[in-house]
Short mmCIF file of C-alpha atoms in Angstrom, two decimals:
data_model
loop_
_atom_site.label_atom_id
_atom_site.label_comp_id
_atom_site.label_asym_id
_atom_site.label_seq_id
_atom_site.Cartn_x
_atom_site.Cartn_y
_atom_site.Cartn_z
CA UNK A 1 4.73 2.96 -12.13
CA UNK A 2 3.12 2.37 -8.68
CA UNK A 3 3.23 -1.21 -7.09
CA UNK A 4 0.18 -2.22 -6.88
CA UNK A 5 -0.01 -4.75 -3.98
CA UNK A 6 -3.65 -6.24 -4.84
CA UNK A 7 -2.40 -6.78 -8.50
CA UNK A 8 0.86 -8.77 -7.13
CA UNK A 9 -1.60 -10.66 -4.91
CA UNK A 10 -3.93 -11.50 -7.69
CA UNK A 11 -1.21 -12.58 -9.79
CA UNK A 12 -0.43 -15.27 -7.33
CA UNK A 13 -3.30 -16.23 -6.80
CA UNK A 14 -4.16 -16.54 -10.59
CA UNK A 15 -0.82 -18.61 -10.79
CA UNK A 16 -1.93 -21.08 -8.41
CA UNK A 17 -5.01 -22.02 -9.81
CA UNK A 18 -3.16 -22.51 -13.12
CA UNK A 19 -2.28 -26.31 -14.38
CA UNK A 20 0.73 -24.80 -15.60
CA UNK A 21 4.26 -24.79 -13.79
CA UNK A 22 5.14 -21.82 -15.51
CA UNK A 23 3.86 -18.15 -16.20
CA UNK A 24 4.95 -17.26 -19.71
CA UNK A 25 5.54 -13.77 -20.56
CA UNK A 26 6.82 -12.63 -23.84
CA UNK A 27 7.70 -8.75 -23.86
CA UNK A 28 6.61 -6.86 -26.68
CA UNK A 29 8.32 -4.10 -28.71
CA UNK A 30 4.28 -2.50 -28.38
CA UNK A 31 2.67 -3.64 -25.40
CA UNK A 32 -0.95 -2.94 -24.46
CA UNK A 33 -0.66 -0.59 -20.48
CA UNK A 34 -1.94 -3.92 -19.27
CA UNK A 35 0.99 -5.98 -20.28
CA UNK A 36 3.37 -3.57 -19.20
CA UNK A 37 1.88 -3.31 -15.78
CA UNK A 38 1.87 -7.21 -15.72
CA UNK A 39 5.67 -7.04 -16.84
CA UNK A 40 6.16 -4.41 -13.99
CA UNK A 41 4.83 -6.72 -11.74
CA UNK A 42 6.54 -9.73 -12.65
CA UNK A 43 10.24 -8.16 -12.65
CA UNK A 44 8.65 -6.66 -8.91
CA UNK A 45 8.03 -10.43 -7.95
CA UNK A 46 11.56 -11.98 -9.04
CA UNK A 47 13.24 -8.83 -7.38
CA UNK A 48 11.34 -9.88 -4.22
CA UNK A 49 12.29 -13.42 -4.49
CA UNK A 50 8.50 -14.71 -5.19
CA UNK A 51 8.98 -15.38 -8.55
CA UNK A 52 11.92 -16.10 -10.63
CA UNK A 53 13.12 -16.44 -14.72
CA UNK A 54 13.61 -19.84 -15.83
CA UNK A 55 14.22 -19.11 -19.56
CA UNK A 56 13.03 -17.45 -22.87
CA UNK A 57 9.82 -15.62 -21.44
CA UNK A 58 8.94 -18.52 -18.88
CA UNK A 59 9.05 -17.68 -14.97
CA UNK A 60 7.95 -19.86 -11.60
CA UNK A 61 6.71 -19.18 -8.66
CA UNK A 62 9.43 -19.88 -5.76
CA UNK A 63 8.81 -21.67 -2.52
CA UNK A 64 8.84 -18.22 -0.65
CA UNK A 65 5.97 -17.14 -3.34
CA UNK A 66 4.12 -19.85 -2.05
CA UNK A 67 4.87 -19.28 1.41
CA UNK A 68 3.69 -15.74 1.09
CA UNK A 69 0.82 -16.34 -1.00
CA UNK A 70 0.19 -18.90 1.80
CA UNK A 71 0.04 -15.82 4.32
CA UNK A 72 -1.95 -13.59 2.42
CA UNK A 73 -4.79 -15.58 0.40
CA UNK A 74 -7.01 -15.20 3.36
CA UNK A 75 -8.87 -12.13 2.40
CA UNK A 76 -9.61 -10.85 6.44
CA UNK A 77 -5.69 -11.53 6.64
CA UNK A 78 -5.28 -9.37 3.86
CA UNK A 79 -7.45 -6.93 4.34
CA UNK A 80 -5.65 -6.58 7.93
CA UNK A 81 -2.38 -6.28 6.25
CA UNK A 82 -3.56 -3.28 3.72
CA UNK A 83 -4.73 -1.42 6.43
CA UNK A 84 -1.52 -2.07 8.87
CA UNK A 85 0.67 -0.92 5.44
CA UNK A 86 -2.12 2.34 5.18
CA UNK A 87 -1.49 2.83 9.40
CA UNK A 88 2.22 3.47 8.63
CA UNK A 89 1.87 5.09 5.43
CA UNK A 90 3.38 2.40 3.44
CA UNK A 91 5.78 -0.93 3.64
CA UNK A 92 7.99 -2.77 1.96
CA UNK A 93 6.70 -6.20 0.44
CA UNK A 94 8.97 -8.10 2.67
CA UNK A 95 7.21 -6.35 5.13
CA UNK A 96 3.83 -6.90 4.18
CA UNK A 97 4.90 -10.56 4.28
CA UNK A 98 6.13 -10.31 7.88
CA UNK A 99 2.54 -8.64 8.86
CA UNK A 100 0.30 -11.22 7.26
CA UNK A 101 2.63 -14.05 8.89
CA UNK A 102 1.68 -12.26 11.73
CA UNK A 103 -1.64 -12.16 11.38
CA UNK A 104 -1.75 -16.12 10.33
CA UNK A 105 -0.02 -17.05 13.59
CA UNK A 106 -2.13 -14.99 16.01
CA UNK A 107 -5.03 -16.65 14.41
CA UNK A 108 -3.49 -20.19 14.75
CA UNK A 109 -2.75 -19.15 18.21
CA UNK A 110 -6.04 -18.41 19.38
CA UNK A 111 -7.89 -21.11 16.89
CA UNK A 112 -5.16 -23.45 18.24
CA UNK A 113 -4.20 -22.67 21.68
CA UNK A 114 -0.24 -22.29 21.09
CA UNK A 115 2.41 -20.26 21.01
CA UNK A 116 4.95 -19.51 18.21
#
């Protein structure tokens, strides 16, 4: 399966909005191609460090989740960062992370006046 970047990105975004400390996934013996791609994702997250298993089917998102929802919930910022990964014919998420941080402090640079 394919990583789908906007689906990670909506994921933490959904997540945020939640009430709930916890994203609950139980894994099915018959998932739906929805749930598996949502499983997919999830195991993609914790493997990146954005997410992690807390126990039984319950996962959080870490403090570098936040940070790098943080980075990339501006959708100009994000749309920046697609087309950077399309430029180069693909990145890494910890990549993409380092490109929309990027992005976020040239804009607080100019909007600010400072360096980083």
């Amino acid at each position: 399966m394919v990583r789908d970047d906007d689906f990670i990105r909506q994921m933490l975004l959904d997540f945020e909005v939640s009430k709930d400390e916890w994203i609950i996934h139980a894994r099915s013996l018959n998932p739906s191609e929805e749930d598996v791609k949502f499983g997919h994702h999830l195991d993609l997250l914790c493997d990146a460090g954005l997410m992690t298993f807390v126990q039984g089917s319950a996962y959080r998102m870490t403090n570098a989740g936040h940070d790098y929802l943080a980075a990339i919930r501006d959708d100009t910022v994000w749309n920046k960062t697609k087309d950077a990964a399309k430029e180069v014919g693909g990145m890494t998420l910890g990549m993409m992370k380092d490109v929309a941080v990027a992005y976020i402090k040239q804009e607080a640079a100019t909007k600010l006046g400072i360096t980083f």
